[in-house]
Each structure stands twice: as C-alpha cells, then as structure tokens.
Amino acid sequence: MRIDKYLAQMGQGTRSEVKQLLKKGKVQVNGVVEKSPKTHVNVDQDQIECQGKLIRYVDKIYIMLNKPKGFVSATKDDINDTVIDLISEYNYLDIFPVGRLDKDTEGLLLITNDGQFTHDLMSPKKHISKTYEVTAQKNITSHDIDRFKSGIELTDGVTKPAVLKKCETSNKSLVTLFEGRYHQIKRMFHAIDNEVIELKRIAIGGLSLDEGLAPGEYRQLTLEEIELLTNKEKEV
Ligand code: URA
C-alpha cells in the first residue's frame, strides 16, 4: 500500500496533510526517513513511525462505550449528538454502533466497523442476552417476576421469557432479555402497570460494562472480550 494512503487511513491526517508530513521528514520507515508519498509499505512487516509515534495497522476495531444519556445511537443525526461524535478519534475507520440504546438510556454500547461481528451479535438466532439495570416508579412484586418469565403481551406480540430480579440493596431491578425490540423494557414495565425512570445496560452476553468508564468514556475491547462475544455464544 502507498505510504500516504496508509497514514491517512490510520488517522494521521488527510492525504495532502500526510504528504506535507512526509515532505517535512516526519515519517520513518524501519528507522529511515521517508519523504516520497509514492513509496509502498508492507503493513504487516514494516515499522512505520509518524511524528515519533509507531503507527500500527488497525483494520477492525471494537470499542466499549459507556453511553451517556442525551446521545442517539446512530452515525449521523441532524438534530441530536450521536454516540459516534463521542469517538471522533476513530471516525476515519467508519465505525457504527452495534444495535441501539434509546436516547435517554445509558450504559454498555459496542461500536465497531465489523459488519459480520454486528450481524452475529444482533442475530435473533444467537439469543445473546442483554442485561439492564432499571429504576422504576414502583417496587417489583413476585407477580411481576412471574409475568416477565411467562412473557408479556405487547402490541407486536408476546415477549420471550425474560428474567426480572429485584436488587437487594436498592430500589433497582435487573432485567435480562434474549431479544431486542423497540423500547422493549419501557413497554414491558408499562404493561405491568409500572414505568421506567432510568435505564442502564450493564452487560451483553458475558461482557460486562467496565465500571471504570464514566459516562461518555470508552476503550477498545481486549482480545479475550472479543472472543467472549464471538466464540462462546452458540447458535441454537
Ligand atoms: N429497552 C428500552 O426500553 N430501551 C432501551 O434503550 C433498551 C431496552
């Protein structure tokens, strides 16, 4: 690949900005200053440095975001800020959110540029669980727990069995779903004569939200976390 294309793709600037950096001698290939934008590099073997920083080849990217309230789960929106606005440093990799959380929902949202990964995680056949912490208007009863287990009648059909658990230490409850419908938790609570006040996603399958991430903060998934999401969940 041409070095100017490579550096631009790795987020070092536009093609013309990168050409300027090359011209100024700010780029080294295997320890030797390289000035020509036409030079070809082997992205697997060559050590490429730009302004003293090693530029590793990144193709697919997997990010865990603690989504704050007030941001929409989209790549572009004419009115609202999007979750991608929070991660602008990786925007050059054409990232997008894996599924959606409502604008007023916070918590674990994955962002990637891997379409297959997204497809696999979202596939209804995979039954990947999603767990939410819910603050509701009223206390949860054992009857509510049974109703979630049997499935709740919504306008788009009866929900799959869901697990509702009351937290011992707070007025919150935990809900685990094995499907994802529009406003599903809010609609399920409404159907049991309750209302959701606050909603936070805390896990997807075996992956939990990193508690060290404040709302709006993000980090790349570790290899183990990517494997946890891609290998362990078997198609049924
Ligand atoms: N259920 C909802 O109602 N909203 C979300 O954002 C996610 C699940």
Short mmCIF file of C-alpha atoms and ligand atoms in Angstrom, two decimals:
data_model
loop_
_atom_site.label_atom_id
_atom_site.label_comp_id
_atom_site.label_asym_id
_atom_site.label_seq_id
_atom_site.Cartn_x
_atom_site.Cartn_y
_atom_site.Cartn_z
CA MET A 1 0.00 0.00 0.00
CA ARG A 2 1.22 3.54 -0.69
CA ILE A 3 2.54 5.18 2.46
CA ASP A 4 0.40 8.32 2.12
CA LYS A 5 -2.75 6.19 1.80
CA TYR A 6 -1.73 4.07 4.77
CA LEU A 7 -1.06 7.04 7.05
CA ALA A 8 -4.30 8.73 6.02
CA GLN A 9 -6.26 5.53 6.71
CA MET A 10 -4.64 5.22 10.12
CA GLY A 11 -5.94 8.66 11.01
CA GLN A 12 -2.75 10.72 10.64
CA GLY A 13 -4.47 13.36 8.51
CA THR A 14 -5.90 13.86 5.04
CA ARG A 15 -3.90 12.63 2.05
CA SER A 16 -2.49 16.15 1.49
CA GLU A 17 -1.70 16.68 5.21
CA VAL A 18 0.13 13.38 5.26
CA LYS A 19 2.09 14.37 2.14
CA GLN A 20 3.21 17.51 4.00
CA LEU A 21 4.34 15.43 6.98
CA LEU A 22 6.33 13.21 4.61
CA LYS A 23 7.89 16.22 2.91
CA LYS A 24 8.94 17.65 6.29
CA GLY A 25 10.73 14.39 7.14
CA LYS A 26 8.29 13.47 9.92
CA VAL A 27 7.83 9.90 8.73
CA GLN A 28 10.22 7.00 9.16
CA VAL A 29 10.04 3.50 7.71
CA ASN A 30 12.16 0.96 9.57
CA GLY A 31 14.13 3.80 11.15
CA VAL A 32 14.88 5.64 7.88
CA VAL A 33 13.24 8.97 6.96
CA GLU A 34 10.88 8.51 4.01
CA LYS A 35 9.78 11.56 2.04
CA SER A 36 8.04 10.16 -1.02
CA PRO A 37 4.27 9.63 -0.79
CA LYS A 38 4.55 7.07 -3.59
CA THR A 39 6.68 4.64 -1.56
CA HIS A 40 4.97 1.32 -0.91
CA VAL A 41 4.99 -0.22 2.56
CA ASN A 42 4.26 -3.70 3.81
CA VAL A 43 1.80 -3.01 6.64
CA ASP A 44 2.46 -6.41 8.26
CA GLN A 45 6.25 -6.14 8.28
CA ASP A 46 7.41 -2.53 8.09
CA GLN A 47 7.75 -0.40 11.20
CA ILE A 48 6.17 2.93 10.31
CA GLU A 49 6.54 5.96 12.55
CA CYS A 50 4.85 9.32 12.12
CA GLN A 51 5.94 12.27 14.26
CA GLY A 52 7.75 9.85 16.58
CA LYS A 53 4.70 7.59 17.06
CA LEU A 54 4.55 3.98 15.89
CA ILE A 55 1.56 3.66 13.57
CA ARG A 56 0.19 0.12 13.86
CA TYR A 57 -2.12 -1.24 11.22
CA VAL A 58 -5.69 -1.28 12.51
CA ASP A 59 -8.33 -2.82 10.33
CA LYS A 60 -11.23 -3.90 12.51
CA ILE A 61 -11.94 -2.07 15.72
CA TYR A 62 -14.14 -2.98 18.70
CA ILE A 63 -14.95 -0.33 21.29
CA MET A 64 -16.87 -0.44 24.56
CA LEU A 65 -18.61 2.87 25.24
CA ASN A 66 -20.40 3.85 28.42
CA LYS A 67 -23.13 5.70 26.57
CA PRO A 68 -24.32 8.81 28.37
CA LYS A 69 -27.93 9.98 28.25
CA GLY A 70 -28.76 12.51 25.53
CA PHE A 71 -26.90 10.86 22.64
CA VAL A 72 -28.58 8.90 19.85
CA SER A 73 -27.28 5.51 18.70
CA ALA A 74 -26.65 6.49 15.09
CA THR A 75 -23.75 7.60 12.92
CA LYS A 76 -25.43 10.84 11.81
CA ASP A 77 -28.33 12.89 13.09
CA ASP A 78 -29.46 16.37 12.02
CA ILE A 79 -30.70 17.34 15.47
CA ASN A 80 -29.01 15.30 18.18
CA ASP A 81 -25.43 14.43 19.10
CA THR A 82 -24.61 10.85 18.19
CA VAL A 83 -22.57 8.24 20.03
CA ILE A 84 -20.05 8.44 17.16
CA ASP A 85 -19.44 12.12 17.99
CA LEU A 86 -18.02 10.86 21.29
CA ILE A 87 -15.47 8.67 19.50
CA SER A 88 -14.28 11.02 16.78
CA GLU A 89 -10.67 9.81 17.04
CA TYR A 90 -11.72 6.54 15.33
CA ASN A 91 -14.23 8.05 12.89
CA TYR A 92 -11.84 7.52 9.97
CA LEU A 93 -12.43 3.77 10.39
CA ASP A 94 -16.14 4.12 9.50
CA ILE A 95 -17.38 2.99 12.88
CA PHE A 96 -21.03 2.47 13.82
CA PRO A 97 -22.97 1.34 16.90
CA VAL A 98 -23.92 -2.33 17.36
CA GLY A 99 -27.68 -2.03 17.79
CA ARG A 100 -29.36 0.79 19.63
CA LEU A 101 -29.97 2.19 23.06
CA ASP A 102 -32.65 4.85 23.47
CA LYS A 103 -31.50 8.46 23.69
CA ASP A 104 -32.27 8.51 27.44
CA THR A 105 -30.70 5.09 28.14
CA GLU A 106 -27.11 4.86 29.31
CA GLY A 107 -24.55 2.08 29.63
CA LEU A 108 -22.83 -0.54 27.55
CA LEU A 109 -22.85 0.11 23.82
CA LEU A 110 -20.43 -1.55 21.42
CA ILE A 111 -19.04 0.41 18.49
CA THR A 112 -17.25 -1.28 15.62
CA ASN A 113 -16.59 -1.26 11.88
CA ASP A 114 -17.04 -5.05 11.62
CA GLY A 115 -20.34 -5.81 9.92
CA GLN A 116 -20.12 -9.56 10.46
CA PHE A 117 -19.50 -9.11 14.21
CA THR A 118 -22.54 -6.82 14.38
CA HIS A 119 -24.69 -9.22 12.42
CA ASP A 120 -23.70 -12.15 14.65
CA LEU A 121 -24.34 -10.23 17.87
CA MET A 122 -27.72 -8.96 16.70
CA SER A 123 -28.93 -12.21 15.14
CA PRO A 124 -32.10 -13.39 16.91
CA LYS A 125 -30.84 -16.97 16.38
CA LYS A 126 -27.91 -16.39 18.72
CA HIS A 127 -30.09 -15.47 21.70
CA ILE A 128 -27.39 -13.24 23.14
CA SER A 129 -28.60 -11.88 26.44
CA LYS A 130 -28.66 -8.20 27.34
CA THR A 131 -28.90 -7.14 30.95
CA TYR A 132 -30.24 -3.81 32.14
CA GLU A 133 -30.40 -2.07 35.49
CA VAL A 134 -33.83 -0.49 35.85
CA THR A 135 -35.03 2.20 38.23
CA ALA A 136 -38.81 2.02 38.15
CA GLN A 137 -41.62 4.07 39.63
CA LYS A 138 -42.99 1.23 41.79
CA ASN A 139 -41.47 -1.72 43.62
CA ILE A 140 -41.24 -5.05 41.85
CA THR A 141 -43.52 -7.85 43.08
CA SER A 142 -43.16 -11.62 42.72
CA HIS A 143 -46.14 -11.48 40.37
CA ASP A 144 -44.14 -9.10 38.09
CA ILE A 145 -41.23 -11.57 38.13
CA ASP A 146 -43.59 -14.40 37.06
CA ARG A 147 -45.10 -12.27 34.31
CA PHE A 148 -41.67 -11.43 32.85
CA LYS A 149 -40.86 -15.17 32.97
CA SER A 150 -44.03 -16.17 31.10
CA GLY A 151 -43.76 -13.40 28.52
CA ILE A 152 -45.61 -10.10 28.34
CA GLU A 153 -48.21 -9.29 25.73
CA LEU A 154 -47.06 -6.24 23.73
CA THR A 155 -48.58 -4.71 20.61
CA ASP A 156 -46.00 -6.58 18.48
CA GLY A 157 -46.61 -9.96 20.18
CA VAL A 158 -45.70 -11.80 23.36
CA THR A 159 -42.12 -11.30 24.56
CA LYS A 160 -39.69 -14.17 25.03
CA PRO A 161 -39.22 -15.24 28.67
CA ALA A 162 -37.20 -12.54 30.44
CA VAL A 163 -35.52 -12.59 33.83
CA LEU A 164 -36.56 -9.90 36.30
CA LYS A 165 -34.67 -9.69 39.62
CA LYS A 166 -35.08 -7.24 42.44
CA CYS A 167 -31.81 -5.77 43.75
CA GLU A 168 -31.34 -6.48 47.45
CA THR A 169 -29.61 -3.22 48.25
CA SER A 170 -31.56 -0.63 46.27
CA ASN A 171 -34.89 0.12 44.68
CA LYS A 172 -33.44 -1.01 41.36
CA SER A 173 -34.07 -4.23 39.49
CA LEU A 174 -32.18 -6.18 36.85
CA VAL A 175 -33.78 -7.36 33.64
CA THR A 176 -32.23 -9.84 31.22
CA LEU A 177 -33.69 -10.02 27.73
CA PHE A 178 -32.94 -12.55 24.99
CA GLU A 179 -34.32 -10.42 22.17
CA GLY A 180 -34.29 -6.73 21.31
CA ARG A 181 -37.43 -4.84 20.38
CA TYR A 182 -38.08 -1.13 20.15
CA HIS A 183 -38.38 0.39 23.68
CA GLN A 184 -38.81 -3.17 24.93
CA ILE A 185 -38.12 -2.69 28.64
CA LYS A 186 -40.12 0.51 28.87
CA ARG A 187 -43.05 -1.19 27.16
CA MET A 188 -42.80 -4.29 29.37
CA PHE A 189 -42.84 -2.19 32.55
CA HIS A 190 -45.75 -0.15 31.22
CA ALA A 191 -47.62 -3.41 30.57
CA ILE A 192 -47.25 -4.42 34.23
CA ASP A 193 -48.60 -1.05 35.36
CA ASN A 194 -45.20 0.40 36.21
CA GLU A 195 -42.92 2.93 34.47
CA VAL A 196 -39.17 3.03 33.85
CA ILE A 197 -37.48 6.11 35.30
CA GLU A 198 -33.88 5.24 34.47
CA LEU A 199 -32.36 2.55 32.30
CA LYS A 200 -28.76 1.42 32.03
CA ARG A 201 -27.40 -1.56 30.07
CA ILE A 202 -24.78 -3.36 32.15
CA ALA A 203 -23.98 -6.49 30.10
CA ILE A 204 -24.16 -8.07 26.66
CA GLY A 205 -23.75 -11.85 26.84
CA GLY A 206 -20.74 -12.49 29.10
CA LEU A 207 -19.35 -8.98 28.62
CA SER A 208 -19.99 -6.54 31.46
CA LEU A 209 -19.70 -2.76 31.30
CA ASP A 210 -16.28 -1.71 32.62
CA GLU A 211 -17.12 0.14 35.84
CA GLY A 212 -14.01 2.27 35.39
CA LEU A 213 -15.61 4.01 32.41
CA ALA A 214 -17.56 7.14 33.33
CA PRO A 215 -20.50 8.05 31.05
CA GLY A 216 -19.03 9.20 27.73
CA GLU A 217 -15.77 7.28 28.20
CA TYR A 218 -14.72 4.35 26.05
CA ARG A 219 -11.94 1.86 25.46
CA GLN A 220 -11.08 -0.85 22.97
CA LEU A 221 -12.20 -4.39 23.81
CA THR A 222 -9.43 -6.80 24.77
CA LEU A 223 -8.87 -9.90 22.62
CA GLU A 224 -10.41 -12.02 25.40
CA GLU A 225 -13.53 -9.85 25.42
CA ILE A 226 -13.90 -10.09 21.63
CA GLU A 227 -13.56 -13.88 21.88
CA LEU A 228 -16.11 -13.96 24.69
CA LEU A 229 -18.65 -12.39 22.35
CA THR A 230 -17.76 -14.24 19.17
CA ASN A 231 -16.97 -17.81 20.29
CA LYS A 232 -18.90 -18.62 23.38
CA GLU A 233 -22.39 -17.83 22.16
CA LYS A 234 -23.59 -20.82 20.16
CA GLU A 235 -26.31 -20.64 17.53
CA VAL A 236 -29.44 -22.56 18.68
N1 URA B 1 -35.34 -1.26 26.29
C1 URA B 1 -35.74 0.04 26.23
O1 URA B 1 -36.90 0.35 26.51
N2 URA B 1 -34.83 0.96 25.87
C2 URA B 1 -33.54 0.68 25.60
O2 URA B 1 -32.75 1.58 25.30
C3 URA B 1 -33.14 -0.65 25.66
C4 URA B 1 -34.06 -1.61 26.01
#
